[in-house]
PDB file of N, CA, C and O in Angstrom:
ATOM      1  N   MET A   1      77.267  75.448  36.681  1.00  0.00           N
ATOM      2  CA  MET A   1      78.644  75.268  37.317  1.00  0.00           C
ATOM      3  C   MET A   1      79.256  74.693  36.441  1.00  0.00           C
ATOM      4  O   MET A   1      80.469  74.727  36.322  1.00  0.00           O
ATOM      5  N   VAL A   2      78.902  73.546  35.590  1.00  0.00           N
ATOM      6  CA  VAL A   2      80.008  72.870  34.571  1.00  0.00           C
ATOM      7  C   VAL A   2      80.110  74.079  33.507  1.00  0.00           C
ATOM      8  O   VAL A   2      81.499  73.687  33.281  1.00  0.00           O
ATOM      9  N   ALA A   3      79.476  74.704  33.319  1.00  0.00           N
ATOM     10  CA  ALA A   3      80.135  75.756  32.273  1.00  0.00           C
ATOM     11  C   ALA A   3      81.260  76.303  33.036  1.00  0.00           C
ATOM     12  O   ALA A   3      82.225  76.635  32.049  1.00  0.00           O
ATOM     13  N   GLU A   4      81.067  76.675  33.871  1.00  0.00           N
ATOM     14  CA  GLU A   4      81.971  77.444  34.681  1.00  0.00           C
ATOM     15  C   GLU A   4      83.331  76.541  34.736  1.00  0.00           C
ATOM     16  O   GLU A   4      84.428  77.408  34.601  1.00  0.00           O
ATOM     17  N   PHE A   5      83.333  75.427  35.397  1.00  0.00           N
ATOM     18  CA  PHE A   5      84.351  74.788  35.416  1.00  0.00           C
ATOM     19  C   PHE A   5      84.986  74.355  34.102  1.00  0.00           C
ATOM     20  O   PHE A   5      86.415  74.508  34.036  1.00  0.00           O
ATOM     21  N   GLU A   6      84.311  74.224  33.094  1.00  0.00           N
ATOM     22  CA  GLU A   6      84.741  74.118  31.567  1.00  0.00           C
ATOM     23  C   GLU A   6      85.667  75.356  31.141  1.00  0.00           C
ATOM     24  O   GLU A   6      86.687  75.258  30.539  1.00  0.00           O
ATOM     25  N   ARG A   7      84.808  76.675  31.629  1.00  0.00           N
ATOM     26  CA  ARG A   7      85.574  77.681  31.074  1.00  0.00           C
ATOM     27  C   ARG A   7      86.979  78.018  31.709  1.00  0.00           C
ATOM     28  O   ARG A   7      88.151  78.520  31.338  1.00  0.00           O
ATOM     29  N   ASP A   8      86.981  77.469  33.152  1.00  0.00           N
ATOM     30  CA  ASP A   8      88.124  77.389  34.155  1.00  0.00           C
ATOM     31  C   ASP A   8      89.311  76.463  33.549  1.00  0.00           C
ATOM     32  O   ASP A   8      90.518  76.515  33.293  1.00  0.00           O
ATOM     33  N   LEU A   9      89.100  75.427  33.076  1.00  0.00           N
ATOM     34  CA  LEU A   9      89.882  74.307  32.186  1.00  0.00           C
ATOM     35  C   LEU A   9      90.549  75.008  31.268  1.00  0.00           C
ATOM     36  O   LEU A   9      91.849  74.759  30.830  1.00  0.00           O
ATOM     37  N   ILE A  10      89.628  75.621  29.900  1.00  0.00           N
ATOM     38  CA  ILE A  10      90.248  76.466  28.824  1.00  0.00           C
ATOM     39  C   ILE A  10      90.951  77.500  29.002  1.00  0.00           C
ATOM     40  O   ILE A  10      92.196  77.370  28.396  1.00  0.00           O
ATOM     41  N   SER A  11      90.770  78.516  30.361  1.00  0.00           N
ATOM     42  CA  SER A  11      91.773  79.596  30.486  1.00  0.00           C
ATOM     43  C   SER A  11      93.017  78.908  31.143  1.00  0.00           C
ATOM     44  O   SER A  11      93.745  79.307  30.610  1.00  0.00           O
ATOM     45  N   MET A  12      93.159  78.093  32.201  1.00  0.00           N
ATOM     46  CA  MET A  12      94.250  77.308  32.417  1.00  0.00           C
ATOM     47  C   MET A  12      95.067  76.983  31.286  1.00  0.00           C
ATOM     48  O   MET A  12      96.337  76.780  31.529  1.00  0.00           O
ATOM     49  N   ARG A  13      94.277  75.726  30.460  1.00  0.00           N
ATOM     50  CA  ARG A  13      94.993  75.111  29.133  1.00  0.00           C
ATOM     51  C   ARG A  13      95.607  76.577  28.642  1.00  0.00           C
ATOM     52  O   ARG A  13      97.040  76.313  27.817  1.00  0.00           O
ATOM     53  N   THR A  14      95.255  77.844  28.338  1.00  0.00           N
ATOM     54  CA  THR A  14      95.537  78.805  27.569  1.00  0.00           C
ATOM     55  C   THR A  14      96.707  78.962  28.217  1.00  0.00           C
ATOM     56  O   THR A  14      97.939  79.542  27.317  1.00  0.00           O
ATOM     57  N   LYS A  15      96.807  79.509  29.210  1.00  0.00           N
ATOM     58  CA  LYS A  15      97.900  80.039  30.055  1.00  0.00           C
ATOM     59  C   LYS A  15      99.087  79.136  30.172  1.00  0.00           C
ATOM     60  O   LYS A  15     100.139  79.543  30.024  1.00  0.00           O
ATOM     61  N   GLU A  16      98.662  77.899  30.327  1.00  0.00           N
ATOM     62  CA  GLU A  16      99.735  76.615  30.232  1.00  0.00           C
ATOM     63  C   GLU A  16     100.573  76.951  28.852  1.00  0.00           C
ATOM     64  O   GLU A  16     101.722  76.694  28.854  1.00  0.00           O
ATOM     65  N   GLY A  17      99.439  76.877  27.891  1.00  0.00           N
ATOM     66  CA  GLY A  17     100.249  77.011  26.472  1.00  0.00           C
ATOM     67  C   GLY A  17     101.064  78.033  26.304  1.00  0.00           C
ATOM     68  O   GLY A  17     102.319  78.006  25.452  1.00  0.00           O
ATOM     69  N   MET A  18     100.551  79.140  27.004  1.00  0.00           N
ATOM     70  CA  MET A  18     101.164  80.498  26.815  1.00  0.00           C
ATOM     71  C   MET A  18     102.816  80.588  27.212  1.00  0.00           C
ATOM     72  O   MET A  18     103.891  81.159  26.602  1.00  0.00           O
ATOM     73  N   ALA A  19     102.307  80.246  28.448  1.00  0.00           N
ATOM     74  CA  ALA A  19     104.072  79.751  29.316  1.00  0.00           C
ATOM     75  C   ALA A  19     104.778  79.006  28.349  1.00  0.00           C
ATOM     76  O   ALA A  19     106.121  79.113  28.676  1.00  0.00           O
ATOM     77  N   VAL A  20     104.323  77.948  28.020  1.00  0.00           N
ATOM     78  CA  VAL A  20     105.060  76.695  27.251  1.00  0.00           C
ATOM     79  C   VAL A  20     105.751  77.650  25.996  1.00  0.00           C
ATOM     80  O   VAL A  20     106.935  77.490  26.063  1.00  0.00           O
ATOM     81  N   ALA A  21     104.797  78.300  25.250  1.00  0.00           N
ATOM     82  CA  ALA A  21     105.598  79.082  23.938  1.00  0.00           C
ATOM     83  C   ALA A  21     106.348  79.925  24.475  1.00  0.00           C
ATOM     84  O   ALA A  21     107.742  80.493  23.607  1.00  0.00           O
ATOM     85  N   ARG A  22     106.323  80.853  25.750  1.00  0.00           N
ATOM     86  CA  ARG A  22     107.210  82.137  25.880  1.00  0.00           C
ATOM     87  C   ARG A  22     108.488  81.404  26.544  1.00  0.00           C
ATOM     88  O   ARG A  22     109.301  81.653  26.273  1.00  0.00           O
ATOM     89  N   ALA A  23     108.328  80.097  26.933  1.00  0.00           N
ATOM     90  CA  ALA A  23     109.856  79.532  27.890  1.00  0.00           C
ATOM     91  C   ALA A  23     110.706  79.293  26.013  1.00  0.00           C
ATOM     92  O   ALA A  23     111.473  78.925  26.270  1.00  0.00           O
ATOM     93  N   LYS A  24     110.065  78.760  24.873  1.00  0.00           N
ATOM     94  CA  LYS A  24     110.274  78.395  24.081  1.00  0.00           C
ATOM     95  C   LYS A  24     111.199  79.347  22.967  1.00  0.00           C
ATOM     96  O   LYS A  24     111.546  79.532  22.164  1.00  0.00           O
ATOM     97  N   GLY A  25     110.518  80.844  23.460  1.00  0.00           N
ATOM     98  CA  GLY A  25     111.225  81.608  22.552  1.00  0.00           C
ATOM     99  C   GLY A  25     110.197  82.376  21.730  1.00  0.00           C
ATOM    100  O   GLY A  25     110.740  83.116  20.798  1.00  0.00           O
ATOM    101  N   HIS A  26     109.146  81.601  21.267  1.00  0.00           N
ATOM    102  CA  HIS A  26     108.085  82.143  20.597  1.00  0.00           C
ATOM    103  C   HIS A  26     107.830  83.458  20.644  1.00  0.00           C
ATOM    104  O   HIS A  26     107.179  83.737  21.707  1.00  0.00           O
ATOM    105  N   LEU A  27     107.830  84.460  19.697  1.00  0.00           N
ATOM    106  CA  LEU A  27     106.733  85.613  19.902  1.00  0.00           C
ATOM    107  C   LEU A  27     105.128  85.682  20.215  1.00  0.00           C
ATOM    108  O   LEU A  27     104.830  84.779  19.623  1.00  0.00           O
ATOM    109  N   LYS A  28     104.879  86.379  20.623  1.00  0.00           N
ATOM    110  CA  LYS A  28     103.239  86.644  20.910  1.00  0.00           C
ATOM    111  C   LYS A  28     102.844  87.679  20.175  1.00  0.00           C
ATOM    112  O   LYS A  28     103.823  88.788  19.828  1.00  0.00           O
ATOM    113  N   GLY A  29     101.860  87.649  19.298  1.00  0.00           N
ATOM    114  CA  GLY A  29     101.122  88.595  18.182  1.00  0.00           C
ATOM    115  C   GLY A  29     101.864  88.327  17.170  1.00  0.00           C
ATOM    116  O   GLY A  29     102.552  87.252  16.629  1.00  0.00           O
ATOM    117  N   LYS A  30     101.444  89.277  16.335  1.00  0.00           N
ATOM    118  CA  LYS A  30     101.804  89.407  14.456  1.00  0.00           C
ATOM    119  C   LYS A  30     103.391  89.470  14.467  1.00  0.00           C
ATOM    120  O   LYS A  30     103.873  89.916  15.319  1.00  0.00           O
ATOM    121  N   GLN A  31     103.813  88.626  13.284  1.00  0.00           N
ATOM    122  CA  GLN A  31     105.282  88.931  13.297  1.00  0.00           C
ATOM    123  C   GLN A  31     105.632  90.283  12.352  1.00  0.00           C
ATOM    124  O   GLN A  31     104.248  90.883  11.797  1.00  0.00           O
ATOM    125  N   PRO A  32     106.674  90.919  12.239  1.00  0.00           N
ATOM    126  CA  PRO A  32     107.279  92.053  11.805  1.00  0.00           C
ATOM    127  C   PRO A  32     106.886  91.775  10.592  1.00  0.00           C
ATOM    128  O   PRO A  32     106.821  91.126   9.711  1.00  0.00           O
ATOM    129  N   LYS A  33     106.482  92.792   9.638  1.00  0.00           N
ATOM    130  CA  LYS A  33     106.157  93.022   8.117  1.00  0.00           C
ATOM    131  C   LYS A  33     107.248  93.221   7.528  1.00  0.00           C
ATOM    132  O   LYS A  33     107.446  92.577   6.492  1.00  0.00           O
ATOM    133  N   LEU A  34     108.289  93.831   7.820  1.00  0.00           N
ATOM    134  CA  LEU A  34     109.522  94.108   7.531  1.00  0.00           C
ATOM    135  C   LEU A  34     110.753  93.168   8.428  1.00  0.00           C
ATOM    136  O   LEU A  34     110.677  93.076   9.589  1.00  0.00           O
ATOM    137  N   SER A  35     111.785  92.631   7.556  1.00  0.00           N
ATOM    138  CA  SER A  35     112.602  91.339   7.843  1.00  0.00           C
ATOM    139  C   SER A  35     113.593  92.381   8.505  1.00  0.00           C
ATOM    140  O   SER A  35     113.437  94.009   8.017  1.00  0.00           O
ATOM    141  N   VAL A  36     114.783  92.182   9.133  1.00  0.00           N
ATOM    142  CA  VAL A  36     115.876  93.037   9.768  1.00  0.00           C
ATOM    143  C   VAL A  36     116.739  93.711   8.288  1.00  0.00           C
ATOM    144  O   VAL A  36     116.747  94.726   8.577  1.00  0.00           O
ATOM    145  N   ALA A  37     117.025  93.037   7.373  1.00  0.00           N
ATOM    146  CA  ALA A  37     117.537  93.664   6.417  1.00  0.00           C
ATOM    147  C   ALA A  37     116.729  94.282   5.737  1.00  0.00           C
ATOM    148  O   ALA A  37     116.973  95.453   4.916  1.00  0.00           O
ATOM    149  N   GLN A  38     115.482  94.356   5.507  1.00  0.00           N
ATOM    150  CA  GLN A  38     114.341  95.323   4.396  1.00  0.00           C
ATOM    151  C   GLN A  38     114.581  96.760   5.684  1.00  0.00           C
ATOM    152  O   GLN A  38     114.166  97.577   5.075  1.00  0.00           O
ATOM    153  N   ARG A  39     114.206  96.245   7.235  1.00  0.00           N
ATOM    154  CA  ARG A  39     114.152  97.999   7.980  1.00  0.00           C
ATOM    155  C   ARG A  39     115.288  98.478   7.622  1.00  0.00           C
ATOM    156  O   ARG A  39     115.464  99.698   7.550  1.00  0.00           O
ATOM    157  N   LYS A  40     116.937  97.833   7.487  1.00  0.00           N
ATOM    158  CA  LYS A  40     117.922  98.288   7.071  1.00  0.00           C
ATOM    159  C   LYS A  40     118.140  99.361   5.842  1.00  0.00           C
ATOM    160  O   LYS A  40     118.070 100.705   5.795  1.00  0.00           O
ATOM    161  N   LEU A  41     117.446  98.793   4.880  1.00  0.00           N
ATOM    162  CA  LEU A  41     117.406  99.372   3.457  1.00  0.00           C
ATOM    163  C   LEU A  41     116.569 100.134   3.786  1.00  0.00           C
ATOM    164  O   LEU A  41     116.575 101.297   2.960  1.00  0.00           O
ATOM    165  N   MET A  42     115.284 100.153   4.441  1.00  0.00           N
ATOM    166  CA  MET A  42     114.203 101.531   4.476  1.00  0.00           C
ATOM    167  C   MET A  42     115.010 102.495   5.155  1.00  0.00           C
ATOM    168  O   MET A  42     114.651 103.285   4.643  1.00  0.00           O
ATOM    169  N   PHE A  43     115.403 102.359   6.084  1.00  0.00           N
ATOM    170  CA  PHE A  43     115.944 103.296   6.950  1.00  0.00           C
ATOM    171  C   PHE A  43     117.105 104.076   6.215  1.00  0.00           C
ATOM    172  O   PHE A  43     117.023 105.495   6.275  1.00  0.00           O
ATOM    173  N   ASP A  44     118.193 103.511   5.367  1.00  0.00           N
ATOM    174  CA  ASP A  44     118.761 104.101   4.421  1.00  0.00           C
ATOM    175  C   ASP A  44     118.321 104.924   3.365  1.00  0.00           C
ATOM    176  O   ASP A  44     118.445 105.886   2.654  1.00  0.00           O
ATOM    177  N   VAL A  45     116.940 104.389   2.717  1.00  0.00           N
ATOM    178  CA  VAL A  45     116.205 105.019   1.687  1.00  0.00           C
ATOM    179  C   VAL A  45     115.702 106.244   2.201  1.00  0.00           C
ATOM    180  O   VAL A  45     115.909 107.389   2.049  1.00  0.00           O
ATOM    181  N   GLN A  46     115.434 106.392   3.619  1.00  0.00           N
ATOM    182  CA  GLN A  46     114.592 107.083   4.122  1.00  0.00           C
ATOM    183  C   GLN A  46     115.479 108.330   4.401  1.00  0.00           C
ATOM    184  O   GLN A  46     115.547 109.721   4.189  1.00  0.00           O
ATOM    185  N   ASP A  47     116.687 108.032   5.081  1.00  0.00           N
ATOM    186  CA  ASP A  47     117.581 108.953   5.326  1.00  0.00           C
ATOM    187  C   ASP A  47     118.372 109.642   4.249  1.00  0.00           C
ATOM    188  O   ASP A  47     118.600 110.475   4.223  1.00  0.00           O
ATOM    189  N   ARG A  48     118.110 109.115   3.172  1.00  0.00           N
ATOM    190  CA  ARG A  48     118.834 109.770   1.846  1.00  0.00           C
ATOM    191  C   ARG A  48     117.814 110.812   1.628  1.00  0.00           C
ATOM    192  O   ARG A  48     118.350 111.865   0.791  1.00  0.00           O
ATOM    193  N   GLY A  49     116.611 110.636   1.733  1.00  0.00           N
ATOM    194  CA  GLY A  49     115.596 112.036   1.217  1.00  0.00           C
ATOM    195  C   GLY A  49     115.195 111.702   0.165  1.00  0.00           C
ATOM    196  O   GLY A  49     114.566 112.745  -0.128  1.00  0.00           O
ATOM    197  N   GLU A  50     115.276 110.329  -0.743  1.00  0.00           N
ATOM    198  CA  GLU A  50     114.892 110.424  -2.101  1.00  0.00           C
ATOM    199  C   GLU A  50     113.429 110.060  -2.307  1.00  0.00           C
ATOM    200  O   GLU A  50     112.832 110.482  -3.235  1.00  0.00           O
ATOM    201  N   TYR A  51     112.955 109.678  -1.521  1.00  0.00           N
ATOM    202  CA  TYR A  51     111.586 108.837  -1.341  1.00  0.00           C
ATOM    203  C   TYR A  51     110.584 109.768  -0.489  1.00  0.00           C
ATOM    204  O   TYR A  51     111.492 109.654   0.772  1.00  0.00           O
ATOM    205  N   THR A  52     109.648 109.729  -0.347  1.00  0.00           N
ATOM    206  CA  THR A  52     108.518 110.140   0.736  1.00  0.00           C
ATOM    207  C   THR A  52     108.166 108.893   1.297  1.00  0.00           C
ATOM    208  O   THR A  52     108.155 107.648   0.716  1.00  0.00           O
ATOM    209  N   PRO A  53     107.250 108.796   2.387  1.00  0.00           N
ATOM    210  CA  PRO A  53     107.197 107.752   2.916  1.00  0.00           C
ATOM    211  C   PRO A  53     106.218 107.016   2.365  1.00  0.00           C
ATOM    212  O   PRO A  53     105.930 105.623   2.506  1.00  0.00           O
ATOM    213  N   THR A  54     105.229 107.786   1.584  1.00  0.00           N
ATOM    214  CA  THR A  54     104.373 107.063   0.609  1.00  0.00           C
ATOM    215  C   THR A  54     104.909 106.188  -0.476  1.00  0.00           C
ATOM    216  O   THR A  54     104.701 104.802  -0.577  1.00  0.00           O
ATOM    217  N   GLU A  55     106.095 106.901  -0.923  1.00  0.00           N
ATOM    218  CA  GLU A  55     106.558 105.793  -1.900  1.00  0.00           C
ATOM    219  C   GLU A  55     107.420 104.788  -1.412  1.00  0.00           C
ATOM    220  O   GLU A  55     107.705 103.971  -1.982  1.00  0.00           O
ATOM    221  N   ILE A  56     107.978 104.988  -0.184  1.00  0.00           N
ATOM    222  CA  ILE A  56     108.939 103.951   0.738  1.00  0.00           C
ATOM    223  C   ILE A  56     108.067 102.754   0.792  1.00  0.00           C
ATOM    224  O   ILE A  56     108.146 101.706   0.502  1.00  0.00           O
ATOM    225  N   ALA A  57     106.625 103.348   1.098  1.00  0.00           N
ATOM    226  CA  ALA A  57     105.599 102.173   1.810  1.00  0.00           C
ATOM    227  C   ALA A  57     105.369 101.334   0.296  1.00  0.00           C
ATOM    228  O   ALA A  57     105.041 100.286   0.265  1.00  0.00           O
ATOM    229  N   ASP A  58     105.105 102.109  -1.029  1.00  0.00           N
ATOM    230  CA  ASP A  58     104.763 101.301  -1.978  1.00  0.00           C
ATOM    231  C   ASP A  58     105.974 100.546  -2.573  1.00  0.00           C
ATOM    232  O   ASP A  58     105.868  99.242  -3.092  1.00  0.00           O
ATOM    233  N   LEU A  59     107.420 100.746  -2.611  1.00  0.00           N
ATOM    234  CA  LEU A  59     108.639  99.824  -2.619  1.00  0.00           C
ATOM    235  C   LEU A  59     108.492  98.731  -1.726  1.00  0.00           C
ATOM    236  O   LEU A  59     108.861  97.934  -2.457  1.00  0.00           O
ATOM    237  N   PHE A  60     108.013  98.825  -0.595  1.00  0.00           N
ATOM    238  CA  PHE A  60     108.035  97.589   0.291  1.00  0.00           C
ATOM    239  C   PHE A  60     106.741  96.913   0.454  1.00  0.00           C
ATOM    240  O   PHE A  60     106.486  95.780   1.081  1.00  0.00           O
ATOM    241  N   ASN A  61     105.783  97.322  -0.108  1.00  0.00           N
ATOM    242  CA  ASN A  61     104.585  96.803  -0.618  1.00  0.00           C
ATOM    243  C   ASN A  61     104.151  96.379   1.137  1.00  0.00           C
ATOM    244  O   ASN A  61     103.431  95.594   1.745  1.00  0.00           O
ATOM    245  N   VAL A  62     103.934  97.723   1.943  1.00  0.00           N
ATOM    246  CA  VAL A  62     103.409  97.913   3.372  1.00  0.00           C
ATOM    247  C   VAL A  62     102.753  99.152   3.449  1.00  0.00           C
ATOM    248  O   VAL A  62     102.920 100.105   2.493  1.00  0.00           O
ATOM    249  N   SER A  63     101.900  99.327   4.531  1.00  0.00           N
ATOM    250  CA  SER A  63     101.261 100.511   4.441  1.00  0.00           C
ATOM    251  C   SER A  63     101.983 101.872   5.041  1.00  0.00           C
ATOM    252  O   SER A  63     102.935 101.496   5.559  1.00  0.00           O
ATOM    253  N   ARG A  64     101.740 103.095   4.997  1.00  0.00           N
ATOM    254  CA  ARG A  64     102.263 104.191   5.120  1.00  0.00           C
ATOM    255  C   ARG A  64     102.369 103.967   6.831  1.00  0.00           C
ATOM    256  O   ARG A  64     103.472 104.323   7.412  1.00  0.00           O
ATOM    257  N   ALA A  65     101.308 103.371   7.520  1.00  0.00           N
ATOM    258  CA  ALA A  65     101.248 103.402   8.944  1.00  0.00           C
ATOM    259  C   ALA A  65     102.663 102.337   9.263  1.00  0.00           C
ATOM    260  O   ALA A  65     103.309 102.347  10.177  1.00  0.00           O
ATOM    261  N   THR A  66     102.724 101.651   8.659  1.00  0.00           N
ATOM    262  CA  THR A  66     104.256 100.534   8.944  1.00  0.00           C
ATOM    263  C   THR A  66     105.541 101.162   8.733  1.00  0.00           C
ATOM    264  O   THR A  66     106.103 101.470   9.978  1.00  0.00           O
ATOM    265  N   ILE A  67     105.766 101.994   7.695  1.00  0.00           N
ATOM    266  CA  ILE A  67     107.013 102.779   7.663  1.00  0.00           C
ATOM    267  C   ILE A  67     106.471 104.066   8.873  1.00  0.00           C
ATOM    268  O   ILE A  67     107.736 104.340   9.362  1.00  0.00           O
ATOM    269  N   TYR A  68     105.804 104.536   9.321  1.00  0.00           N
ATOM    270  CA  TYR A  68     105.540 105.717  10.383  1.00  0.00           C
ATOM    271  C   TYR A  68     106.170 105.269  11.544  1.00  0.00           C
ATOM    272  O   TYR A  68     106.747 105.447  12.457  1.00  0.00           O
ATOM    273  N   ARG A  69     105.473 103.800  11.825  1.00  0.00           N
ATOM    274  CA  ARG A  69     105.588 103.041  12.821  1.00  0.00           C
ATOM    275  C   ARG A  69     107.408 102.436  13.148  1.00  0.00           C
ATOM    276  O   ARG A  69     107.761 102.660  14.230  1.00  0.00           O
ATOM    277  N   GLU A  70     107.788 102.178  12.241  1.00  0.00           N
ATOM    278  CA  GLU A  70     109.120 101.737  12.350  1.00  0.00           C
ATOM    279  C   GLU A  70     110.089 102.853  12.414  1.00  0.00           C
ATOM    280  O   GLU A  70     110.947 102.707  12.966  1.00  0.00           O
ATOM    281  N   LEU A  71     109.599 103.965  11.650  1.00  0.00           N
ATOM    282  CA  LEU A  71     110.367 105.309  12.127  1.00  0.00           C
ATOM    283  C   LEU A  71     110.518 105.511  13.169  1.00  0.00           C
ATOM    284  O   LEU A  71     111.404 106.336  14.101  1.00  0.00           O
ATOM    285  N   GLN A  72     109.213 105.603  13.961  1.00  0.00           N
ATOM    286  CA  GLN A  72     108.972 106.274  15.328  1.00  0.00           C
ATOM    287  C   GLN A  72     109.953 104.900  16.523  1.00  0.00           C
ATOM    288  O   GLN A  72     110.358 105.573  17.447  1.00  0.00           O
ATOM    289  N   ARG A  73     109.929 103.800  16.323  1.00  0.00           N
ATOM    290  CA  ARG A  73     110.728 102.886  16.728  1.00  0.00           C
ATOM    291  C   ARG A  73     112.084 103.049  16.699  1.00  0.00           C
ATOM    292  O   ARG A  73     113.014 103.262  18.127  1.00  0.00           O
ATOM    293  N   ARG A  74     112.548 103.383  15.572  1.00  0.00           N
ATOM    294  CA  ARG A  74     114.094 103.842  15.596  1.00  0.00           C
ATOM    295  C   ARG A  74     114.272 105.004  16.417  1.00  0.00           C
ATOM    296  O   ARG A  74     115.165 105.180  17.189  1.00  0.00           O
ATOM    297  N   ARG A  75     113.320 106.052  16.287  1.00  0.00           N
ATOM    298  CA  ARG A  75     113.510 107.196  16.909  1.00  0.00           C
ATOM    299  C   ARG A  75     113.792 107.138  18.337  1.00  0.00           C
ATOM    300  O   ARG A  75     114.747 107.607  19.248  1.00  0.00           O
ATOM    301  N   VAL A  76     112.913 106.202  19.121  1.00  0.00           N
ATOM    302  CA  VAL A  76     112.350 105.785  20.279  1.00  0.00           C
ATOM    303  C   VAL A  76     114.058 105.395  20.914  1.00  0.00           C
ATOM    304  O   VAL A  76     114.441 105.710  22.015  1.00  0.00           O
ATOM    305  N   ALA A  77     114.382 104.271  20.391  1.00  0.00           N
ATOM    306  CA  ALA A  77     115.723 103.695  20.576  1.00  0.00           C
ATOM    307  C   ALA A  77     116.783 104.550  20.518  1.00  0.00           C
ATOM    308  O   ALA A  77     117.920 104.715  21.464  1.00  0.00           O
ATOM    309  N   PHE A  78     116.737 105.422  19.649  1.00  0.00           N
ATOM    310  CA  PHE A  78     118.006 106.406  19.377  1.00  0.00           C
ATOM    311  C   PHE A  78     117.934 107.642  20.635  1.00  0.00           C
ATOM    312  O   PHE A  78     118.876 107.565  21.230  1.00  0.00           O
ATOM    313  N   LEU A  79     116.569 107.785  20.849  1.00  0.00           N
ATOM    314  CA  LEU A  79     116.598 108.663  22.075  1.00  0.00           C
ATOM    315  C   LEU A  79     117.120 108.119  23.496  1.00  0.00           C
ATOM    316  O   LEU A  79     117.631 108.951  24.528  1.00  0.00           O
ATOM    317  N   ALA A  80     116.654 106.527  23.673  1.00  0.00           N
ATOM    318  CA  ALA A  80     116.866 105.826  24.700  1.00  0.00           C
ATOM    319  C   ALA A  80     118.493 105.616  24.642  1.00  0.00           C
ATOM    320  O   ALA A  80     119.098 105.497  26.027  1.00  0.00           O
ATOM    321  N   SER A  81     119.252 105.345  23.827  1.00  0.00           N
ATOM    322  CA  SER A  81     120.855 105.079  23.932  1.00  0.00           C
ATOM    323  C   SER A  81     121.145 106.643  24.091  1.00  0.00           C
ATOM    324  O   SER A  81     122.320 106.711  24.499  1.00  0.00           O
ATOM    325  N   CYS A  82     120.724 107.490  23.753  1.00  0.00           N
ATOM    326  CA  CYS A  82     121.403 109.033  24.178  1.00  0.00           C
ATOM    327  C   CYS A  82     120.928 108.993  25.277  1.00  0.00           C
ATOM    328  O   CYS A  82     122.037 109.805  26.094  1.00  0.00           O
ATOM    329  N   GLU A  83     120.126 108.909  25.966  1.00  0.00           N
ATOM    330  CA  GLU A  83     119.844 109.148  27.221  1.00  0.00           C
ATOM    331  C   GLU A  83     120.779 108.187  28.304  1.00  0.00           C
ATOM    332  O   GLU A  83     121.257 108.525  29.361  1.00  0.00           O
ATOM    333  N   ALA A  84     120.997 106.940  27.674  1.00  0.00           N
ATOM    334  CA  ALA A  84     121.971 106.080  28.253  1.00  0.00           C
ATOM    335  C   ALA A  84     123.182 106.678  28.684  1.00  0.00           C
ATOM    336  O   ALA A  84     123.968 106.350  29.748  1.00  0.00           O
ATOM    337  N   HIS A  85     124.124 107.410  27.685  1.00  0.00           N
ATOM    338  CA  HIS A  85     125.255 107.988  27.338  1.00  0.00           C
ATOM    339  C   HIS A  85     125.148 108.945  28.669  1.00  0.00           C
ATOM    340  O   HIS A  85     126.119 109.545  28.689  1.00  0.00           O
ATOM    341  N   ILE A  86     124.369 109.689  28.785  1.00  0.00           N
ATOM    342  CA  ILE A  86     124.122 111.304  29.212  1.00  0.00           C
ATOM    343  C   ILE A  86     124.138 110.684  31.027  1.00  0.00           C
ATOM    344  O   ILE A  86     124.811 111.428  31.583  1.00  0.00           O
ATOM    345  N   PHE A  87     123.459 109.706  31.529  1.00  0.00           N
ATOM    346  CA  PHE A  87     123.707 109.372  32.576  1.00  0.00           C
ATOM    347  C   PHE A  87     124.784 108.376  33.136  1.00  0.00           C
ATOM    348  O   PHE A  87     125.620 107.396  32.763  1.00  0.00           O
TER     349      PHE A  87
END
């Protein structure tokens, strides 16, 4: 019974801490691997077609998965903006 009470207290404190962090504008989870400037540069390099995704990943010292993930996010944002203009 005491252990359950302690568990509930820990859970409540965690939820309160997360609410405070959210109110302060702190992000939950891992920080992005690429800064905004790096993302723009990566998109420019990719759009020019001079490098493969593997070479781009080596240039920015990130994994290929990070490059593909950023490209997918840009694709989704573009499609969402296109849909917004249609309706």
